[in-house]
mmCIF file of N, CA and C in Angstrom:
data_model
loop_
_atom_site.group_PDB
_atom_site.id
_atom_site.type_symbol
_atom_site.label_atom_id
_atom_site.label_comp_id
_atom_site.label_asym_id
_atom_site.label_seq_id
_atom_site.Cartn_x
_atom_site.Cartn_y
_atom_site.Cartn_z
ATOM 1 N N MET A 1 0.836 -1.182 0.000
ATOM 2 C CA MET A 1 0.000 0.000 0.000
ATOM 3 C C MET A 1 0.881 1.246 0.000
ATOM 4 N N LYS A 2 0.604 2.175 -0.881
ATOM 5 C CA LYS A 2 1.341 3.429 -0.940
ATOM 6 C C LYS A 2 0.794 4.386 0.105
ATOM 7 N N LEU A 3 1.701 5.117 0.764
ATOM 8 C CA LEU A 3 1.314 6.060 1.799
ATOM 9 C C LEU A 3 1.577 7.485 1.333
ATOM 10 N N SER A 4 0.698 8.392 1.670
ATOM 11 C CA SER A 4 0.871 9.799 1.328
ATOM 12 C C SER A 4 2.125 10.355 1.992
ATOM 13 N N GLY A 5 2.853 11.178 1.255
ATOM 14 C CA GLY A 5 4.025 11.848 1.807
ATOM 15 C C GLY A 5 5.300 11.032 1.762
ATOM 16 N N LYS A 6 5.279 9.814 1.221
ATOM 17 C CA LYS A 6 6.470 8.966 1.159
ATOM 18 C C LYS A 6 7.125 9.089 -0.207
ATOM 19 N N LEU A 7 8.466 9.101 -0.238
ATOM 20 C CA LEU A 7 9.178 9.104 -1.512
ATOM 21 C C LEU A 7 8.754 7.880 -2.304
ATOM 22 N N ASP A 8 8.427 8.083 -3.552
ATOM 23 C CA ASP A 8 7.873 6.994 -4.339
ATOM 24 C C ASP A 8 8.516 6.849 -5.708
ATOM 25 N N TYR A 9 9.218 7.862 -6.207
ATOM 26 C CA TYR A 9 9.676 7.819 -7.587
ATOM 27 C C TYR A 9 10.871 8.746 -7.752
ATOM 28 N N LEU A 10 11.802 8.392 -8.591
ATOM 29 C CA LEU A 10 12.970 9.211 -8.904
ATOM 30 C C LEU A 10 13.009 9.378 -10.412
ATOM 31 N N GLU A 11 12.871 10.617 -10.875
ATOM 32 C CA GLU A 11 12.917 10.879 -12.308
ATOM 33 C C GLU A 11 14.229 11.589 -12.617
ATOM 34 N N MET A 12 14.948 11.073 -13.609
ATOM 35 C CA MET A 12 16.258 11.622 -13.960
ATOM 36 C C MET A 12 16.268 12.063 -15.416
ATOM 37 N N PRO A 13 17.052 13.090 -15.734
ATOM 38 C CA PRO A 13 17.117 13.535 -17.122
ATOM 39 C C PRO A 13 17.871 12.547 -18.002
ATOM 40 N N ALA A 14 17.471 12.490 -19.252
ATOM 41 C CA ALA A 14 18.156 11.667 -20.243
ATOM 42 C C ALA A 14 18.521 12.526 -21.448
ATOM 43 N N THR A 15 18.667 13.827 -21.227
ATOM 44 C CA THR A 15 18.895 14.749 -22.337
ATOM 45 C C THR A 15 20.352 14.813 -22.773
ATOM 46 N N GLY A 16 21.286 14.375 -21.937
ATOM 47 C CA GLY A 16 22.705 14.417 -22.293
ATOM 48 C C GLY A 16 23.139 13.236 -23.144
ATOM 49 N N GLY A 17 22.283 12.271 -23.372
ATOM 50 C CA GLY A 17 22.585 11.092 -24.186
ATOM 51 C C GLY A 17 21.291 10.541 -24.727
ATOM 52 N N THR A 18 21.370 9.576 -25.589
ATOM 53 C CA THR A 18 20.132 9.022 -26.118
ATOM 54 C C THR A 18 19.512 8.073 -25.095
ATOM 55 N N LEU A 19 18.209 7.948 -25.132
ATOM 56 C CA LEU A 19 17.500 7.071 -24.210
ATOM 57 C C LEU A 19 17.951 5.627 -24.389
ATOM 58 N N ASP A 20 18.136 5.196 -25.631
ATOM 59 C CA ASP A 20 18.599 3.825 -25.877
ATOM 60 C C ASP A 20 19.983 3.583 -25.281
ATOM 61 N N ARG A 21 20.863 4.578 -25.364
ATOM 62 C CA ARG A 21 22.204 4.452 -24.795
ATOM 63 C C ARG A 21 22.154 4.340 -23.270
ATOM 64 N N LEU A 22 21.295 5.142 -22.645
ATOM 65 C CA LEU A 22 21.149 5.078 -21.188
ATOM 66 C C LEU A 22 20.590 3.732 -20.750
ATOM 67 N N LYS A 23 19.564 3.257 -21.436
ATOM 68 C CA LYS A 23 18.978 1.957 -21.101
ATOM 69 C C LYS A 23 20.021 0.851 -21.256
ATOM 70 N N ALA A 24 20.812 0.906 -22.324
ATOM 71 C CA ALA A 24 21.863 -0.095 -22.532
ATOM 72 C C ALA A 24 22.898 -0.036 -21.414
ATOM 73 N N PHE A 25 23.272 1.190 -20.998
ATOM 74 C CA PHE A 25 24.249 1.353 -19.916
ATOM 75 C C PHE A 25 23.750 0.728 -18.615
ATOM 76 N N TYR A 26 22.540 1.104 -18.163
ATOM 77 C CA TYR A 26 22.027 0.601 -16.883
ATOM 78 C C TYR A 26 21.700 -0.886 -16.944
ATOM 79 N N SER A 27 21.312 -1.376 -18.099
ATOM 80 C CA SER A 27 21.096 -2.819 -18.254
ATOM 81 C C SER A 27 22.413 -3.570 -18.117
ATOM 82 N N ALA A 28 23.466 -3.072 -18.765
ATOM 83 C CA ALA A 28 24.768 -3.740 -18.726
ATOM 84 C C ALA A 28 25.448 -3.618 -17.365
ATOM 85 N N ALA A 29 25.396 -2.425 -16.777
ATOM 86 C CA ALA A 29 26.110 -2.189 -15.515
ATOM 87 C C ALA A 29 25.385 -2.750 -14.300
ATOM 88 N N PHE A 30 24.036 -2.703 -14.285
ATOM 89 C CA PHE A 30 23.284 -3.049 -13.086
ATOM 90 C C PHE A 30 22.123 -4.020 -13.313
ATOM 91 N N ALA A 31 21.975 -4.531 -14.533
ATOM 92 C CA ALA A 31 20.908 -5.477 -14.881
ATOM 93 C C ALA A 31 19.507 -4.883 -14.678
ATOM 94 N N TRP A 32 19.367 -3.571 -14.896
ATOM 95 C CA TRP A 32 18.056 -2.939 -14.804
ATOM 96 C C TRP A 32 17.202 -3.356 -15.992
ATOM 97 N N SER A 33 15.893 -3.338 -15.799
ATOM 98 C CA SER A 33 14.957 -3.536 -16.901
ATOM 99 C C SER A 33 14.075 -2.295 -17.004
ATOM 100 N N PHE A 34 13.486 -2.089 -18.154
ATOM 101 C CA PHE A 34 12.757 -0.852 -18.433
ATOM 102 C C PHE A 34 11.404 -1.129 -19.065
ATOM 103 N N THR A 35 10.480 -0.205 -18.855
ATOM 104 C CA THR A 35 9.195 -0.196 -19.537
ATOM 105 C C THR A 35 9.111 1.128 -20.284
ATOM 106 N N ASP A 36 8.984 1.051 -21.595
ATOM 107 C CA ASP A 36 8.908 2.263 -22.408
ATOM 108 C C ASP A 36 7.490 2.805 -22.447
ATOM 109 N N TYR A 37 7.397 4.127 -22.324
ATOM 110 C CA TYR A 37 6.129 4.846 -22.453
ATOM 111 C C TYR A 37 6.317 5.876 -23.549
ATOM 112 N N GLY A 38 6.302 5.445 -24.776
ATOM 113 C CA GLY A 38 6.549 6.320 -25.906
ATOM 114 C C GLY A 38 8.027 6.413 -26.214
ATOM 115 N N PRO A 39 8.379 7.234 -27.204
ATOM 116 C CA PRO A 39 9.770 7.288 -27.655
ATOM 117 C C PRO A 39 10.712 8.092 -26.762
ATOM 118 N N THR A 40 10.187 8.856 -25.794
ATOM 119 C CA THR A 40 11.053 9.728 -24.997
ATOM 120 C C THR A 40 11.009 9.448 -23.503
ATOM 121 N N TYR A 41 10.350 8.352 -23.084
ATOM 122 C CA TYR A 41 10.269 8.068 -21.643
ATOM 123 C C TYR A 41 10.358 6.569 -21.403
ATOM 124 N N SER A 42 11.207 6.208 -20.458
ATOM 125 C CA SER A 42 11.354 4.813 -20.084
ATOM 126 C C SER A 42 11.431 4.732 -18.564
ATOM 127 N N ALA A 43 10.631 3.855 -17.969
ATOM 128 C CA ALA A 43 10.556 3.742 -16.508
ATOM 129 C C ALA A 43 11.361 2.544 -16.012
ATOM 130 N N PHE A 44 11.843 2.655 -14.758
ATOM 131 C CA PHE A 44 12.522 1.552 -14.086
ATOM 132 C C PHE A 44 11.943 1.418 -12.691
ATOM 133 N N ALA A 45 12.085 0.248 -12.084
ATOM 134 C CA ALA A 45 11.618 0.003 -10.711
ATOM 135 C C ALA A 45 12.741 -0.713 -9.980
ATOM 136 N N GLU A 46 13.618 0.063 -9.320
ATOM 137 C CA GLU A 46 14.824 -0.514 -8.734
ATOM 138 C C GLU A 46 15.055 -0.158 -7.263
ATOM 139 N N GLY A 47 14.037 0.281 -6.512
ATOM 140 C CA GLY A 47 14.170 0.530 -5.074
ATOM 141 C C GLY A 47 14.512 1.975 -4.752
ATOM 142 N N LEU A 48 14.191 2.445 -3.518
ATOM 143 C CA LEU A 48 14.466 3.834 -3.142
ATOM 144 C C LEU A 48 14.444 4.029 -1.628
ATOM 145 N N ASP A 49 15.525 4.550 -1.054
ATOM 146 C CA ASP A 49 15.619 5.091 0.298
ATOM 147 C C ASP A 49 16.305 6.438 0.135
ATOM 148 N N GLY A 50 16.623 7.171 1.212
ATOM 149 C CA GLY A 50 17.282 8.461 1.038
ATOM 150 C C GLY A 50 17.813 9.060 2.311
ATOM 151 N N GLY A 51 18.504 10.196 2.189
ATOM 152 C CA GLY A 51 19.056 10.936 3.315
ATOM 153 C C GLY A 51 19.435 12.341 2.884
ATOM 154 N N PHE A 52 19.684 13.211 3.850
ATOM 155 C CA PHE A 52 20.084 14.591 3.586
ATOM 156 C C PHE A 52 21.486 14.810 4.132
ATOM 157 N N GLN A 53 22.333 15.578 3.417
ATOM 158 C CA GLN A 53 23.686 15.921 3.837
ATOM 159 C C GLN A 53 23.719 17.409 4.137
ATOM 160 N N ALA A 54 23.930 17.786 5.416
ATOM 161 C CA ALA A 54 23.940 19.186 5.822
ATOM 162 C C ALA A 54 25.333 19.799 5.831
ATOM 163 N N ASP A 55 26.390 18.997 5.689
ATOM 164 C CA ASP A 55 27.759 19.501 5.642
ATOM 165 C C ASP A 55 28.014 20.055 4.242
ATOM 166 N N ALA A 56 28.187 21.373 4.128
ATOM 167 C CA ALA A 56 28.350 22.011 2.826
ATOM 168 C C ALA A 56 29.539 21.448 2.044
ATOM 169 N N ALA A 57 30.589 21.026 2.741
ATOM 170 C CA ALA A 57 31.755 20.472 2.063
ATOM 171 C C ALA A 57 31.479 19.090 1.477
ATOM 172 N N GLU A 58 30.494 18.393 2.000
ATOM 173 C CA GLU A 58 30.170 17.042 1.544
ATOM 174 C C GLU A 58 28.906 16.975 0.694
ATOM 175 N N ALA A 59 28.063 17.979 0.775
ATOM 176 C CA ALA A 59 26.763 17.935 0.101
ATOM 177 C C ALA A 59 26.914 18.012 -1.413
ATOM 178 N N PRO A 60 26.182 17.179 -2.147
ATOM 179 C CA PRO A 60 26.213 17.284 -3.604
ATOM 180 C C PRO A 60 25.481 18.548 -4.057
ATOM 181 N N ALA A 61 25.828 19.054 -5.231
ATOM 182 C CA ALA A 61 25.186 20.256 -5.767
ATOM 183 C C ALA A 61 23.744 19.989 -6.168
ATOM 184 N N LYS A 62 23.432 18.750 -6.499
ATOM 185 C CA LYS A 62 22.069 18.350 -6.855
ATOM 186 C C LYS A 62 21.847 16.949 -6.297
ATOM 187 N N PRO A 63 20.627 16.462 -6.294
ATOM 188 C CA PRO A 63 20.389 15.134 -5.721
ATOM 189 C C PRO A 63 21.329 14.083 -6.312
ATOM 190 N N LEU A 64 21.798 13.182 -5.462
ATOM 191 C CA LEU A 64 22.732 12.133 -5.862
ATOM 192 C C LEU A 64 22.084 10.768 -5.653
ATOM 193 N N PRO A 65 21.640 10.127 -6.710
ATOM 194 C CA PRO A 65 21.132 8.762 -6.562
ATOM 195 C C PRO A 65 22.289 7.841 -6.143
ATOM 196 N N VAL A 66 22.039 6.979 -5.167
ATOM 197 C CA VAL A 66 23.059 6.058 -4.673
ATOM 198 C C VAL A 66 22.515 4.639 -4.781
ATOM 199 N N LEU A 67 23.249 3.786 -5.475
ATOM 200 C CA LEU A 67 22.881 2.390 -5.660
ATOM 201 C C LEU A 67 23.663 1.529 -4.681
ATOM 202 N N TYR A 68 23.207 0.310 -4.427
ATOM 203 C CA TYR A 68 23.900 -0.623 -3.545
ATOM 204 C C TYR A 68 24.576 -1.710 -4.370
ATOM 205 N N SER A 69 25.697 -2.219 -3.880
ATOM 206 C CA SER A 69 26.382 -3.338 -4.519
ATOM 207 C C SER A 69 26.907 -4.292 -3.451
ATOM 208 N N ARG A 70 26.790 -5.570 -3.692
ATOM 209 C CA ARG A 70 27.394 -6.571 -2.794
ATOM 210 C C ARG A 70 28.890 -6.672 -3.035
ATOM 211 N N ASP A 71 29.361 -6.334 -4.251
ATOM 212 C CA ASP A 71 30.778 -6.404 -4.609
ATOM 213 C C ASP A 71 31.151 -5.112 -5.327
ATOM 214 N N LEU A 72 31.679 -4.159 -4.576
ATOM 215 C CA LEU A 72 31.941 -2.821 -5.089
ATOM 216 C C LEU A 72 32.943 -2.824 -6.248
ATOM 217 N N GLU A 73 34.010 -3.595 -6.122
ATOM 218 C CA GLU A 73 35.012 -3.632 -7.181
ATOM 219 C C GLU A 73 34.432 -4.214 -8.478
ATOM 220 N N GLU A 74 33.632 -5.259 -8.348
ATOM 221 C CA GLU A 74 32.999 -5.863 -9.528
ATOM 222 C C GLU A 74 32.053 -4.866 -10.195
ATOM 223 N N THR A 75 31.287 -4.134 -9.390
ATOM 224 C CA THR A 75 30.356 -3.159 -9.935
ATOM 225 C C THR A 75 31.088 -2.001 -10.588
ATOM 226 N N LEU A 76 32.191 -1.554 -9.993
ATOM 227 C CA LEU A 76 32.983 -0.500 -10.607
ATOM 228 C C LEU A 76 33.439 -0.944 -11.998
ATOM 229 N N GLY A 77 33.902 -2.176 -12.116
ATOM 230 C CA GLY A 77 34.312 -2.705 -13.421
ATOM 231 C C GLY A 77 33.153 -2.752 -14.402
ATOM 232 N N ALA A 78 31.975 -3.153 -13.921
ATOM 233 C CA ALA A 78 30.800 -3.221 -14.797
ATOM 234 C C ALA A 78 30.406 -1.837 -15.285
ATOM 235 N N VAL A 79 30.502 -0.834 -14.403
ATOM 236 C CA VAL A 79 30.185 0.548 -14.788
ATOM 237 C C VAL A 79 31.153 1.017 -15.863
ATOM 238 N N GLU A 80 32.446 0.775 -15.671
ATOM 239 C CA GLU A 80 33.442 1.175 -16.670
ATOM 240 C C GLU A 80 33.217 0.446 -17.990
ATOM 241 N N ASN A 81 32.993 -0.868 -17.925
ATOM 242 C CA ASN A 81 32.788 -1.660 -19.144
ATOM 243 C C ASN A 81 31.540 -1.241 -19.906
ATOM 244 N N ALA A 82 30.533 -0.743 -19.188
ATOM 245 C CA ALA A 82 29.288 -0.308 -19.825
ATOM 246 C C ALA A 82 29.394 1.110 -20.395
ATOM 247 N N GLY A 83 30.499 1.803 -20.121
ATOM 248 C CA GLY A 83 30.693 3.141 -20.666
ATOM 249 C C GLY A 83 30.541 4.270 -19.676
ATOM 250 N N GLY A 84 30.441 3.960 -18.380
ATOM 251 C CA GLY A 84 30.380 4.999 -17.365
ATOM 252 C C GLY A 84 31.762 5.570 -17.090
ATOM 253 N N THR A 85 31.791 6.790 -16.554
ATOM 254 C CA THR A 85 33.051 7.448 -16.203
ATOM 255 C C THR A 85 33.138 7.558 -14.688
ATOM 256 N N ILE A 86 34.190 6.996 -14.101
ATOM 257 C CA ILE A 86 34.393 7.072 -12.655
ATOM 258 C C ILE A 86 34.906 8.475 -12.323
ATOM 259 N N VAL A 87 34.176 9.199 -11.456
ATOM 260 C CA VAL A 87 34.588 10.552 -11.084
ATOM 261 C C VAL A 87 35.130 10.619 -9.661
ATOM 262 N N LYS A 88 34.823 9.629 -8.823
ATOM 263 C CA LYS A 88 35.422 9.489 -7.496
ATOM 264 C C LYS A 88 35.682 8.003 -7.304
ATOM 265 N N PRO A 89 36.959 7.597 -7.281
ATOM 266 C CA PRO A 89 37.265 6.181 -7.064
ATOM 267 C C PRO A 89 36.751 5.712 -5.701
ATOM 268 N N ILE A 90 36.795 4.422 -5.475
ATOM 269 C CA ILE A 90 36.307 3.847 -4.210
ATOM 270 C C ILE A 90 36.968 4.541 -3.017
ATOM 271 N N PHE A 91 36.138 4.963 -2.056
ATOM 272 C CA PHE A 91 36.632 5.586 -0.831
ATOM 273 C C PHE A 91 35.752 5.138 0.326
ATOM 274 N N ALA A 92 36.304 5.250 1.542
ATOM 275 C CA ALA A 92 35.560 4.875 2.749
ATOM 276 C C ALA A 92 34.778 6.069 3.266
ATOM 277 N N PHE A 93 33.621 5.790 3.850
ATOM 278 C CA PHE A 93 32.817 6.804 4.524
ATOM 279 C C PHE A 93 32.180 6.118 5.724
ATOM 280 N N PRO A 94 31.655 6.868 6.707
ATOM 281 C CA PRO A 94 31.032 6.220 7.858
ATOM 282 C C PRO A 94 29.885 5.310 7.395
ATOM 283 N N GLY A 95 30.039 4.016 7.595
ATOM 284 C CA GLY A 95 29.011 3.061 7.194
ATOM 285 C C GLY A 95 29.391 2.188 6.019
ATOM 286 N N GLY A 96 30.507 2.484 5.346
ATOM 287 C CA GLY A 96 30.881 1.636 4.224
ATOM 288 C C GLY A 96 31.886 2.267 3.293
ATOM 289 N N ARG A 97 31.803 1.858 2.042
ATOM 290 C CA ARG A 97 32.676 2.376 0.987
ATOM 291 C C ARG A 97 31.799 2.667 -0.233
ATOM 292 N N ARG A 98 32.276 3.584 -1.094
ATOM 293 C CA ARG A 98 31.519 3.881 -2.303
ATOM 294 C C ARG A 98 32.398 4.501 -3.367
ATOM 295 N N PHE A 99 31.849 4.593 -4.570
ATOM 296 C CA PHE A 99 32.461 5.345 -5.658
ATOM 297 C C PHE A 99 31.363 6.118 -6.380
ATOM 298 N N HIS A 100 31.779 7.142 -7.152
ATOM 299 C CA HIS A 100 30.837 7.940 -7.929
ATOM 300 C C HIS A 100 31.169 7.774 -9.405
ATOM 301 N N PHE A 101 30.136 7.812 -10.233
ATOM 302 C CA PHE A 101 30.334 7.738 -11.678
ATOM 303 C C PHE A 101 29.362 8.682 -12.378
ATOM 304 N N VAL A 102 29.646 8.934 -13.651
ATOM 305 C CA VAL A 102 28.758 9.715 -14.504
ATOM 306 C C VAL A 102 28.289 8.792 -15.616
ATOM 307 N N ASP A 103 26.973 8.777 -15.841
ATOM 308 C CA ASP A 103 26.407 7.927 -16.886
ATOM 309 C C ASP A 103 26.518 8.620 -18.249
ATOM 310 N N PRO A 104 26.132 7.954 -19.337
ATOM 311 C CA PRO A 104 26.273 8.553 -20.673
ATOM 312 C C PRO A 104 25.475 9.844 -20.885
ATOM 313 N N ALA A 105 24.501 10.148 -20.026
ATOM 314 C CA ALA A 105 23.752 11.400 -20.146
ATOM 315 C C ALA A 105 24.317 12.503 -19.260
ATOM 316 N N GLY A 106 25.372 12.202 -18.496
ATOM 317 C CA GLY A 106 25.981 13.202 -17.621
ATOM 318 C C GLY A 106 25.432 13.232 -16.211
ATOM 319 N N ASN A 107 24.590 12.259 -15.832
ATOM 320 C CA ASN A 107 24.060 12.190 -14.464
ATOM 321 C C ASN A 107 25.096 11.566 -13.545
ATOM 322 N N GLU A 108 25.407 12.247 -12.433
ATOM 323 C CA GLU A 108 26.317 11.647 -11.453
ATOM 324 C C GLU A 108 25.504 10.773 -10.498
ATOM 325 N N MET A 109 26.037 9.576 -10.240
ATOM 326 C CA MET A 109 25.446 8.641 -9.296
ATOM 327 C C MET A 109 26.563 8.029 -8.476
ATOM 328 N N ALA A 110 26.200 7.351 -7.397
ATOM 329 C CA ALA A 110 27.186 6.678 -6.565
ATOM 330 C C ALA A 110 26.749 5.236 -6.364
ATOM 331 N N VAL A 111 27.709 4.404 -6.005
ATOM 332 C CA VAL A 111 27.435 3.009 -5.643
ATOM 333 C C VAL A 111 28.132 2.764 -4.317
ATOM 334 N N TRP A 112 27.431 2.148 -3.360
ATOM 335 C CA TRP A 112 28.023 1.906 -2.044
ATOM 336 C C TRP A 112 27.910 0.435 -1.661
ATOM 337 N N SER A 113 28.724 0.058 -0.672
ATOM 338 C CA SER A 113 28.714 -1.285 -0.105
ATOM 339 C C SER A 113 29.200 -1.183 1.345
ATOM 340 N N GLU A 114 28.849 -2.203 2.158
ATOM 341 C CA GLU A 114 29.329 -2.219 3.545
ATOM 342 C C GLU A 114 30.832 -2.417 3.549
#
């Protein structure tokens, strides 16, 4: 059951690359699947939690989607092989380790693991 006021959806731009290229990237790197709604929109259903960063030195300039991985090094390789650009190599943070990448449309995302 969906509850009012709960985060339910994350919409990201695909204007920096073609939609087919983005779908191919996320399918190859993370095994995502998509449902197309016309030629300019494709939906995914891959989970969602969140948090806020109040430290100005650490806060992203815009929302940062963060994915989970059981094997961070393997996922980093999959992101690179799929055509992603690593912008922050694996580093430790309170609670785990993560890296940041940019997808073919220019969206920055992160991947974390314990």
